[in-house]
PDB file of C-alpha atoms in Angstrom:
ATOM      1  CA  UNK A  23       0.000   0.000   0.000  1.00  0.00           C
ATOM      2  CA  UNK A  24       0.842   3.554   0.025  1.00  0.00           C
ATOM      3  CA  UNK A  25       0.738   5.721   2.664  1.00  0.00           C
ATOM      4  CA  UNK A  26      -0.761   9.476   1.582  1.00  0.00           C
ATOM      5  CA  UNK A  27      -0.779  13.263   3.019  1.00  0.00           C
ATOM      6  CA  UNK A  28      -2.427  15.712   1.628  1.00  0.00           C
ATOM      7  CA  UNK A  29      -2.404  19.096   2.973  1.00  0.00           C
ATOM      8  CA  UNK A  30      -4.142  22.636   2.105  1.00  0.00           C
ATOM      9  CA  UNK A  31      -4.477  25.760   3.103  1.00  0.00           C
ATOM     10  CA  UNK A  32      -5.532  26.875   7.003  1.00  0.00           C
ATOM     11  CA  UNK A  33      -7.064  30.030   6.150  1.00  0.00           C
ATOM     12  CA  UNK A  34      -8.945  31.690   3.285  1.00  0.00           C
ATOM     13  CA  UNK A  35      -6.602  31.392   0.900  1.00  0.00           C
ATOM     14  CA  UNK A  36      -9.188  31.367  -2.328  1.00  0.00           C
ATOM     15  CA  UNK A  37     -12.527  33.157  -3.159  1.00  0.00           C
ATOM     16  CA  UNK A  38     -15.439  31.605  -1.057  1.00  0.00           C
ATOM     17  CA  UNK A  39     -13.319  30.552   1.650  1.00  0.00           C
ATOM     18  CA  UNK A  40     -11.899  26.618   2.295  1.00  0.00           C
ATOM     19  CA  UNK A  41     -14.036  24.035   1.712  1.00  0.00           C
ATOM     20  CA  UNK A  42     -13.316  20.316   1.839  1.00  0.00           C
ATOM     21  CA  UNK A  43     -12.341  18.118  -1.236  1.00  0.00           C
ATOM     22  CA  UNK A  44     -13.240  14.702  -2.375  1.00  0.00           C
ATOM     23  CA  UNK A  45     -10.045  13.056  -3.353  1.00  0.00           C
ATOM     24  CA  UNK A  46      -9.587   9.708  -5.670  1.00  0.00           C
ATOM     25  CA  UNK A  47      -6.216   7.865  -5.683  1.00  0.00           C
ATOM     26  CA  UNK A  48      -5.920   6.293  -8.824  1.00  0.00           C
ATOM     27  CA  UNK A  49      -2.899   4.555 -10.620  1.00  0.00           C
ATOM     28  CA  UNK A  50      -3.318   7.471 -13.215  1.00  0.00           C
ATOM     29  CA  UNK A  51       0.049   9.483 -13.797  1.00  0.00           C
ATOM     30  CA  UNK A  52      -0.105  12.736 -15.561  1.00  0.00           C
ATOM     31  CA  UNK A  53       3.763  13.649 -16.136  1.00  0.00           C
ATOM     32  CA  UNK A  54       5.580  10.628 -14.877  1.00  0.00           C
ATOM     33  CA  UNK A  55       6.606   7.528 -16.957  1.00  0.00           C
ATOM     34  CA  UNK A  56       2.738   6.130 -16.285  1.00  0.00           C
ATOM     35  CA  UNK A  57       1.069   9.382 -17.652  1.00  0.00           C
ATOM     36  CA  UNK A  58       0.777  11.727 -20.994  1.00  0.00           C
ATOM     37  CA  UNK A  59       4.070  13.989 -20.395  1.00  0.00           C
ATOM     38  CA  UNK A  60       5.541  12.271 -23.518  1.00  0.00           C
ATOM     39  CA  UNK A  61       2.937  13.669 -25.424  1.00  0.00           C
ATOM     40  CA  UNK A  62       4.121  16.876 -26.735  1.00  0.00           C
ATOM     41  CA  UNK A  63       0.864  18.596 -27.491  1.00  0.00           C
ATOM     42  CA  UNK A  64       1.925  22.936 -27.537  1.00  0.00           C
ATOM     43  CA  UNK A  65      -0.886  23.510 -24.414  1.00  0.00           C
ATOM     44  CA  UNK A  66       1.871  21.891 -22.552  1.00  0.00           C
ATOM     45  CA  UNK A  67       4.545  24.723 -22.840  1.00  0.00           C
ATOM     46  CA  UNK A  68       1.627  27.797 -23.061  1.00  0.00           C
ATOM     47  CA  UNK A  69       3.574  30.657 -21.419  1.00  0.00           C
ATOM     48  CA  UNK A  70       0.849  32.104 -20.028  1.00  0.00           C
ATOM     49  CA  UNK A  71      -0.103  28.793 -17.879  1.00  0.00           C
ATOM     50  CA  UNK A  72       3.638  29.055 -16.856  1.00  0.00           C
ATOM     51  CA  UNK A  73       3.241  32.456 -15.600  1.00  0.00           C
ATOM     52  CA  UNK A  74      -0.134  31.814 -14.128  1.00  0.00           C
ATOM     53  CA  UNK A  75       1.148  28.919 -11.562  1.00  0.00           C
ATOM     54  CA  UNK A  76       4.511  30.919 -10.799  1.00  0.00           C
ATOM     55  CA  UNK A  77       1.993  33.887  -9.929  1.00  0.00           C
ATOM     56  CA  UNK A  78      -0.082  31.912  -7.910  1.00  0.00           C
ATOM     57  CA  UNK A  79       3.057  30.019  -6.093  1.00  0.00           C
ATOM     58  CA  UNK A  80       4.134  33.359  -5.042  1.00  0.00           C
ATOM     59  CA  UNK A  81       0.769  34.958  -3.402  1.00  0.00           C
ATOM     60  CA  UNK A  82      -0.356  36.900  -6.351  1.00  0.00           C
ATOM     61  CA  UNK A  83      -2.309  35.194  -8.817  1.00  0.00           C
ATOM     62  CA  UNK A  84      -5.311  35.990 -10.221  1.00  0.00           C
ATOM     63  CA  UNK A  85      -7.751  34.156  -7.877  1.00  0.00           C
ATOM     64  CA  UNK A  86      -6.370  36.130  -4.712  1.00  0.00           C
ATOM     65  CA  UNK A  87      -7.099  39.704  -6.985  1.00  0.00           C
ATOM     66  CA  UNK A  88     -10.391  38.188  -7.660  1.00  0.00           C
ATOM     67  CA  UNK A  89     -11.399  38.783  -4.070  1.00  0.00           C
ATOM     68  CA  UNK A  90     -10.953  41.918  -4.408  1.00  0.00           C
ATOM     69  CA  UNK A  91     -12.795  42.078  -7.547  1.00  0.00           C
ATOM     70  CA  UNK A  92      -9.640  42.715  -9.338  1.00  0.00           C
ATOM     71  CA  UNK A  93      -7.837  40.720 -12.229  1.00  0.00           C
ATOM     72  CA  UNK A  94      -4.659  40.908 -14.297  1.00  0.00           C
ATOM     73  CA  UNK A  95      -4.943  41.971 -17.747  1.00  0.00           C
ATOM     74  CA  UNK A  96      -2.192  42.331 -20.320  1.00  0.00           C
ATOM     75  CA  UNK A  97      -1.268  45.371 -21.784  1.00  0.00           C
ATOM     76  CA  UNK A  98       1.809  44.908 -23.948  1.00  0.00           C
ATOM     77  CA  UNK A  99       3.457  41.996 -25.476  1.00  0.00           C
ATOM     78  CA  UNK A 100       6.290  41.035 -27.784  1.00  0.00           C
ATOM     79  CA  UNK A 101       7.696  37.719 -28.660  1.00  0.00           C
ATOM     80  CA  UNK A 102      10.837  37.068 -31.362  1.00  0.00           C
ATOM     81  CA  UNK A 103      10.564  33.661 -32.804  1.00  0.00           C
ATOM     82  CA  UNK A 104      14.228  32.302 -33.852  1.00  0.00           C
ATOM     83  CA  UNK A 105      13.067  28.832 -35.022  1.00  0.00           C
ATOM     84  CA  UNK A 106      10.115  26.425 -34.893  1.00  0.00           C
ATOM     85  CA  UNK A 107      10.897  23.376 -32.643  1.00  0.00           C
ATOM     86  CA  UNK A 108      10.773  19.762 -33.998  1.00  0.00           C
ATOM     87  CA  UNK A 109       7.664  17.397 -33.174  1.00  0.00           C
ATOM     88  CA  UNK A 110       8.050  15.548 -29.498  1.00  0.00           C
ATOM     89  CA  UNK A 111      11.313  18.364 -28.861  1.00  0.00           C
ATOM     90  CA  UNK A 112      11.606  18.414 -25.110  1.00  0.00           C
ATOM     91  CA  UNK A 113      10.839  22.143 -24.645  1.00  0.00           C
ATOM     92  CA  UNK A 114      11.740  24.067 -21.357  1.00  0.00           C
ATOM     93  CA  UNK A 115      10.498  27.518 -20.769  1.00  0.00           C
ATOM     94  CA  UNK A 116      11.884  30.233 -17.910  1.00  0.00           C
ATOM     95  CA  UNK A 117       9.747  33.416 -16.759  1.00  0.00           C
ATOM     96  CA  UNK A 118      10.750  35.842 -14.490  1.00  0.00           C
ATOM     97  CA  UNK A 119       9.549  39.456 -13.234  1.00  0.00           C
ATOM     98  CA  UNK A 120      12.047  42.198 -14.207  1.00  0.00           C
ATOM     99  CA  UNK A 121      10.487  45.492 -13.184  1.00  0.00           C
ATOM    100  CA  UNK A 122       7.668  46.701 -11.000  1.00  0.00           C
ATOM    101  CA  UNK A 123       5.744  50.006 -10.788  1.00  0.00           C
ATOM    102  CA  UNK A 124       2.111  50.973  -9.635  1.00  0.00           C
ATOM    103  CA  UNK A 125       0.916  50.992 -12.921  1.00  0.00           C
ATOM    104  CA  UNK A 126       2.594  48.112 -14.774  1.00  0.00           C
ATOM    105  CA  UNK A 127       4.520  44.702 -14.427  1.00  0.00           C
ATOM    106  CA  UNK A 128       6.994  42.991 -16.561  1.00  0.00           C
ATOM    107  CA  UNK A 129       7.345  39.384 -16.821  1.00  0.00           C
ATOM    108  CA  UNK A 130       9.439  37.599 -19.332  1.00  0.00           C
ATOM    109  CA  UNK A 131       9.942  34.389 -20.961  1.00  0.00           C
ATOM    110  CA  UNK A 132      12.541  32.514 -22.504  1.00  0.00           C
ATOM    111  CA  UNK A 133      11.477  29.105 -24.268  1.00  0.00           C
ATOM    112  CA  UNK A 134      14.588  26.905 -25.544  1.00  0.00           C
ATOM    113  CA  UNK A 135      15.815  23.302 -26.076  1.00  0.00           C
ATOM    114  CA  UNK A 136      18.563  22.621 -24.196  1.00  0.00           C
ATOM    115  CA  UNK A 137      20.931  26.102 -24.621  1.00  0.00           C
ATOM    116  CA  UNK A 138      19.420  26.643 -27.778  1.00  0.00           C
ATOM    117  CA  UNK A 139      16.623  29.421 -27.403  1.00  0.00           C
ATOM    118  CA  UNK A 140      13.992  29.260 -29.864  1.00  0.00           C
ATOM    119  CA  UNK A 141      11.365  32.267 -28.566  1.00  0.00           C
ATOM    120  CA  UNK A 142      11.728  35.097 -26.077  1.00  0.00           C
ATOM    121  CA  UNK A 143       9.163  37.494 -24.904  1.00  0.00           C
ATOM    122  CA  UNK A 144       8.136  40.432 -22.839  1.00  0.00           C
ATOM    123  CA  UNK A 145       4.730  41.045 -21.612  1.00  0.00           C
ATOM    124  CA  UNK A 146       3.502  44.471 -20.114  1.00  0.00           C
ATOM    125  CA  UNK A 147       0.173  43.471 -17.256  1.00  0.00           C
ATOM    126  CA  UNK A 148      -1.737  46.195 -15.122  1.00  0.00           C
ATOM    127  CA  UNK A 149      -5.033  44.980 -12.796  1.00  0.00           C
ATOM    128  CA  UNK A 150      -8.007  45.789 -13.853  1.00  0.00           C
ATOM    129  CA  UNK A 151     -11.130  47.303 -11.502  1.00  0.00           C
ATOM    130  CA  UNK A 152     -14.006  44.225 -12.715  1.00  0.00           C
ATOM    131  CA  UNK A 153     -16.574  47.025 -11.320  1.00  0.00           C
ATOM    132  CA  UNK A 154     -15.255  49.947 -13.371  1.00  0.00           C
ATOM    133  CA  UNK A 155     -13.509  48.213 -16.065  1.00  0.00           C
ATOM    134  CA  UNK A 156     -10.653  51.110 -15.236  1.00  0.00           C
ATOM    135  CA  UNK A 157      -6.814  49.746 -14.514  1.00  0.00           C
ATOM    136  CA  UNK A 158      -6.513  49.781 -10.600  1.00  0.00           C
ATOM    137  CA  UNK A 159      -3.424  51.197  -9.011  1.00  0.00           C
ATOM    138  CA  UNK A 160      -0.799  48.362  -7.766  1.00  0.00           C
ATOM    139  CA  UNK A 161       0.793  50.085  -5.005  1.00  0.00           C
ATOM    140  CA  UNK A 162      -0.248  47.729  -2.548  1.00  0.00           C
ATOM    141  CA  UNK A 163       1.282  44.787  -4.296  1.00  0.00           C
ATOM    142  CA  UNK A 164       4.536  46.098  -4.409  1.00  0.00           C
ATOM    143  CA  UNK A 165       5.659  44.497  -1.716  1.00  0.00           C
ATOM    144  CA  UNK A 166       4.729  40.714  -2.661  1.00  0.00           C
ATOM    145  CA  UNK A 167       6.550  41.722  -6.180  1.00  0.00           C
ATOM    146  CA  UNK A 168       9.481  42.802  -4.676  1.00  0.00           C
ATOM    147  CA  UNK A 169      10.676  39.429  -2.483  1.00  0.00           C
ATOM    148  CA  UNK A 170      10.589  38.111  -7.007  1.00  0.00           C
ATOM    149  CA  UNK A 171      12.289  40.535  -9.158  1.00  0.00           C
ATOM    150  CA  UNK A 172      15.507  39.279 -10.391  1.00  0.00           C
ATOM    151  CA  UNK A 173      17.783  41.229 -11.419  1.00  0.00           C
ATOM    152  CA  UNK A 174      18.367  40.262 -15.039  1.00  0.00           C
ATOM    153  CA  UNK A 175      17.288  42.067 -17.765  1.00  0.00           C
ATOM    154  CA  UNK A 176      14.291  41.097 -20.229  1.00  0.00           C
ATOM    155  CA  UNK A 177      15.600  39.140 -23.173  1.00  0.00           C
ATOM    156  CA  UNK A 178      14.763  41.033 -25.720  1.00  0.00           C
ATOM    157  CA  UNK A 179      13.474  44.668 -26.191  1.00  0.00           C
ATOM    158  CA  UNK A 180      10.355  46.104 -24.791  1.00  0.00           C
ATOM    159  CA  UNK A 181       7.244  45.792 -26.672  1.00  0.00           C
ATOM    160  CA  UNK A 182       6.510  48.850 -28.919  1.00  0.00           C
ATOM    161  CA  UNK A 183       4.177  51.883 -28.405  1.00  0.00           C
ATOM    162  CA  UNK A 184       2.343  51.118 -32.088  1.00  0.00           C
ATOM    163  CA  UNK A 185       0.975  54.037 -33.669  1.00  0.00           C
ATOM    164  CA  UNK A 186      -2.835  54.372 -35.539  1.00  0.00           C
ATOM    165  CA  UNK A 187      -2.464  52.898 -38.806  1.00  0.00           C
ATOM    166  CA  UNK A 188      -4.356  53.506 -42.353  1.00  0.00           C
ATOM    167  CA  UNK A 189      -5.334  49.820 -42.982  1.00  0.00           C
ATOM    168  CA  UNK A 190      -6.095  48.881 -46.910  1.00  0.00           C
ATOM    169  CA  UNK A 191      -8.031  45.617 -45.992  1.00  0.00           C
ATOM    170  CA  UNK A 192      -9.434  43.771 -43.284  1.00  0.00           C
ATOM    171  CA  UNK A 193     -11.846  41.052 -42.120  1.00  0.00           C
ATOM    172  CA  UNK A 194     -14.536  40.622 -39.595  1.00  0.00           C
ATOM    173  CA  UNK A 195     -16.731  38.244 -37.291  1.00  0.00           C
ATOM    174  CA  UNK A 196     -18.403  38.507 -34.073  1.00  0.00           C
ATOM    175  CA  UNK A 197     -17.510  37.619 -30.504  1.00  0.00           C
ATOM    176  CA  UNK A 198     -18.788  34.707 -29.463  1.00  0.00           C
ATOM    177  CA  UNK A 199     -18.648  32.318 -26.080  1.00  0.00           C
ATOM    178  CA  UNK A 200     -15.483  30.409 -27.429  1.00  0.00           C
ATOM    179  CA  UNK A 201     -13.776  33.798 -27.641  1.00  0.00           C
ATOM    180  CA  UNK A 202     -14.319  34.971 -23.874  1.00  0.00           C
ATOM    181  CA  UNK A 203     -12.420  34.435 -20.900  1.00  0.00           C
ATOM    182  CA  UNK A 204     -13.635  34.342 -17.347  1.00  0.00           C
ATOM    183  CA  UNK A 205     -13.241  38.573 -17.736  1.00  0.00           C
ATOM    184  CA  UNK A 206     -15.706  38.437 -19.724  1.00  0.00           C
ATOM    185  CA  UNK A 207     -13.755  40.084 -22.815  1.00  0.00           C
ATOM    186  CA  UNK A 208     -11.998  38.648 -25.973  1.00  0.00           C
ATOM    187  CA  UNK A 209      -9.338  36.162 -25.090  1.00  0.00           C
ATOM    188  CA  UNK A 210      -5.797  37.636 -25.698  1.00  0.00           C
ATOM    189  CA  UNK A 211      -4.906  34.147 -27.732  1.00  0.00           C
ATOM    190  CA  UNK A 212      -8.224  34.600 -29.947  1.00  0.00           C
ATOM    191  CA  UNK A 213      -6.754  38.287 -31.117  1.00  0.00           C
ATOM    192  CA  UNK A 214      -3.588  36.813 -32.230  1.00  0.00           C
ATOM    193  CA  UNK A 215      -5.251  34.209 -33.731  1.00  0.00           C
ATOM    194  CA  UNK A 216      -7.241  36.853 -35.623  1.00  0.00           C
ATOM    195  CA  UNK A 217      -3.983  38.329 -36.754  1.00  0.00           C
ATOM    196  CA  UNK A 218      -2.201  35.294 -38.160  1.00  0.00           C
ATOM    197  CA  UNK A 219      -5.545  34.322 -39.786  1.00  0.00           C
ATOM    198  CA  UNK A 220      -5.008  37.067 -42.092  1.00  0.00           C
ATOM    199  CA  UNK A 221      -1.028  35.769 -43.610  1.00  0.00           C
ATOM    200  CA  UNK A 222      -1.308  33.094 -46.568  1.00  0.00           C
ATOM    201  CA  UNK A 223      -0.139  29.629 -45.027  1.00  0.00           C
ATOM    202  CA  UNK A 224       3.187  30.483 -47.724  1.00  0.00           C
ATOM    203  CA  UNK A 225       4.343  32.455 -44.847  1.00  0.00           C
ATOM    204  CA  UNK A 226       4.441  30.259 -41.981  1.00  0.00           C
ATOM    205  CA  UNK A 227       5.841  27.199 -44.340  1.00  0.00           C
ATOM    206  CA  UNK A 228       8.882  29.513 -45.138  1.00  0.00           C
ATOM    207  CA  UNK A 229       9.746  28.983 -41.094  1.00  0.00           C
ATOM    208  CA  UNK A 230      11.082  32.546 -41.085  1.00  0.00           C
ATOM    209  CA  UNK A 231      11.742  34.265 -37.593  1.00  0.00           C
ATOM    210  CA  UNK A 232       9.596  36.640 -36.884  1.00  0.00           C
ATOM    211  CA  UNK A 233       8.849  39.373 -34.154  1.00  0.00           C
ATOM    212  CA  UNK A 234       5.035  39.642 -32.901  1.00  0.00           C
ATOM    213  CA  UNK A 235       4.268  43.183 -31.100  1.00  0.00           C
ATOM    214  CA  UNK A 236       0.575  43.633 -29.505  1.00  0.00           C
ATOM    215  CA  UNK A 237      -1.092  46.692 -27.583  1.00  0.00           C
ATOM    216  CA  UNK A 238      -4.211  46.089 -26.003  1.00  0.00           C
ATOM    217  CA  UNK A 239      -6.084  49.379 -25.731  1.00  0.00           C
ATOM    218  CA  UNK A 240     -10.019  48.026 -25.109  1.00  0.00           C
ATOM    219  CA  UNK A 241     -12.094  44.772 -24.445  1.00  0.00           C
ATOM    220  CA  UNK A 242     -14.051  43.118 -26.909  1.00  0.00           C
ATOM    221  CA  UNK A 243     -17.344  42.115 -24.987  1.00  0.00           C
ATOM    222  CA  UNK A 244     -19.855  39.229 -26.410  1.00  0.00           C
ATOM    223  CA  UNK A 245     -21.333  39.930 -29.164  1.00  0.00           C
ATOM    224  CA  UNK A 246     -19.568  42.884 -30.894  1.00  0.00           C
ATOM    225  CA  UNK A 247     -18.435  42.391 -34.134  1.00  0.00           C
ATOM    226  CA  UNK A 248     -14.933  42.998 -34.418  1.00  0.00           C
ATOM    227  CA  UNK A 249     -12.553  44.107 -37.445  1.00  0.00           C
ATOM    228  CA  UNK A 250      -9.063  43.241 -38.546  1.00  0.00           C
ATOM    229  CA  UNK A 251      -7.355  46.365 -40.657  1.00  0.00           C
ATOM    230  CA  UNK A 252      -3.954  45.313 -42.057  1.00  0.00           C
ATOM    231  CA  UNK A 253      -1.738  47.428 -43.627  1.00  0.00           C
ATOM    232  CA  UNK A 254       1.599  46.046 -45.610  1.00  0.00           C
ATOM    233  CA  UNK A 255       4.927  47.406 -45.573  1.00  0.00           C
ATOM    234  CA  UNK A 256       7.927  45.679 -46.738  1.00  0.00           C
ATOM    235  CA  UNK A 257       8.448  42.502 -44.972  1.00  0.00           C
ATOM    236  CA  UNK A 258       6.108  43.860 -42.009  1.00  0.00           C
ATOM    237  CA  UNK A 259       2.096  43.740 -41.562  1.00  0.00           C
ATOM    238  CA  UNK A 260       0.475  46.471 -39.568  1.00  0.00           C
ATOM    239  CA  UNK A 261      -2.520  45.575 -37.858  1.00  0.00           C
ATOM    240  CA  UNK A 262      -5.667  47.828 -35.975  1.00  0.00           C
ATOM    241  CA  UNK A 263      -8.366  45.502 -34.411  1.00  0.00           C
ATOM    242  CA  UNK A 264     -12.016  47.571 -34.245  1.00  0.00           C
ATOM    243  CA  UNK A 265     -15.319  46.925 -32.362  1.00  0.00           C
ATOM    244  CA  UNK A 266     -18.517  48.083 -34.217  1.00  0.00           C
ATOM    245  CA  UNK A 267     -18.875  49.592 -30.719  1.00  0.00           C
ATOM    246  CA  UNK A 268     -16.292  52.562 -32.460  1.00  0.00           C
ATOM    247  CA  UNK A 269     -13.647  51.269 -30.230  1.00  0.00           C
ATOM    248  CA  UNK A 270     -10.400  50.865 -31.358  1.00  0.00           C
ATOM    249  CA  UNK A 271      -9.089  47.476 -29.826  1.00  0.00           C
ATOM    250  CA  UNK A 272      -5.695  46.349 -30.137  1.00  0.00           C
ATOM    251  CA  UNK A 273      -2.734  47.362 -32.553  1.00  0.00           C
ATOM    252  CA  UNK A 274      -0.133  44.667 -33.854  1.00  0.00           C
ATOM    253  CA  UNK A 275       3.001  44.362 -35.735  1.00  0.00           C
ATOM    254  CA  UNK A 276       4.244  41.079 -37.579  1.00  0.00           C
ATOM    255  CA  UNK A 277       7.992  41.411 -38.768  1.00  0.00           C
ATOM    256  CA  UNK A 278       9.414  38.500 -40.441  1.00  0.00           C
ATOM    257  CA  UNK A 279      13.457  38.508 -40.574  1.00  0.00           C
TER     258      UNK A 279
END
């Protein structure tokens, strides 16, 4: 037989309080040599799920805002893709806070294969007010932050400040419940999905590298129709993302190298 602890948290620690659990013990393995970890499926190395656990491990994830009625939301973001890994590659990815204000926080990634690093990226978060949809000021997080900053610069450079641009096509659709996340606005994925929609597949066989930067400037709610403007220039496509609501959502820049 096996002999079992399980432990949990004495106080509060999640929205509604402690409440007891009913546990199964089954011969089911998820990442050991029993379970699925061979399976290389890319929802295992999401960066976001990465940086969602290491906030959470460190007292300031999402759920804890959410008893506040506050939640994280990203403002900025830029990724550099170097090369595309190889089917069952054994991926590893590192994240890390860099910087800290009352306004903003920086967390980076770094995904490589052994030494080799394939993708870096910077993303730019504030907390958002879920009552007044208005970003909240973080001053009284700064302490939690601080005990995790390291002292090592993000890997690449800081996502742009895009400018309005004078798209010459685009494409639309509405928002609907697959889009939405449990803010009740447009998943950030579903926008960059919108984005790379718009490429010919010729692009992404080439296996250029590329560098991705995103500004979210409003939320797409359920059922606004939304509209991808793209503008070309040179080896880069300009994008501005628009509600029928006459909101302007998101700007992006694709650069292939």
């Amino acid at each position: 037989f096996q002999f079992r602890v399980f432990v949990s948290p004495v106080g509060p620690y999640f929205k509604g309080g402690v409440k007891p659990l009913t546990l199964r013990i089954s011969d089911f393995d998820r990442a050991a040599p029993r379970g699925t970890g061979h399976i290389k499926a890319g929802l295992n190395y999401a960066m976001s799920l990465h940086a969602i656990v290491d906030a959470h491990n460190k007292g300031f994830g999402v759920e804890v805002l959410q008893d506040s009625s506050l939640t994280w939301v990203l403002m900025r973001f830029a990724v550099e893709i170097e090369s595309r890994p190889e089917q069952y590659a054994d991926i590893e990815i590192d994240t890390w806070i860099s910087d800290f204000n009352r306004l903003a926080s920086t967390r980076n990634f770094r995904m490589r294969i052994g030494d080799k690093v394939i993708a870096s990226g910077v993303s730019q978060w504030c907390v958002l007010n879920m009552e007044t949809r208005q970003a909240a000021d973080m001053s009284t997080m700064k302490e939690a932050h601080d005990r995790f900053i390291v002292a090592e610069p993000s890997p690449i450079a800081a996502p742009a400040r895009l400018r309005p641009v004078q798209t010459t096509a685009s494409i639309s659709r509405p928002v609907v419940y697959s889009d939405i996340d449990f803010n009740r606005h447009m998943n950030t994925l579903r926008y960059i999905d919108l984005i790379f929609d718009t490429l010919p597949l010729e692009q992404f066989e080439k296996g250029d590298a590329m560098r991705l930067d995103i500004n979210f400037l409003a939320e797409a709610r359920y059922g606004e129709v939304v509209s991808v403007g793209y503008l070309d220039v040179d080896n880069t496509r300009q994008f501005e993302i628009t509600s029928d609501a006459e909101k302007v959502l998101c700007r992006a820049k694709v650069e292939f190298k």
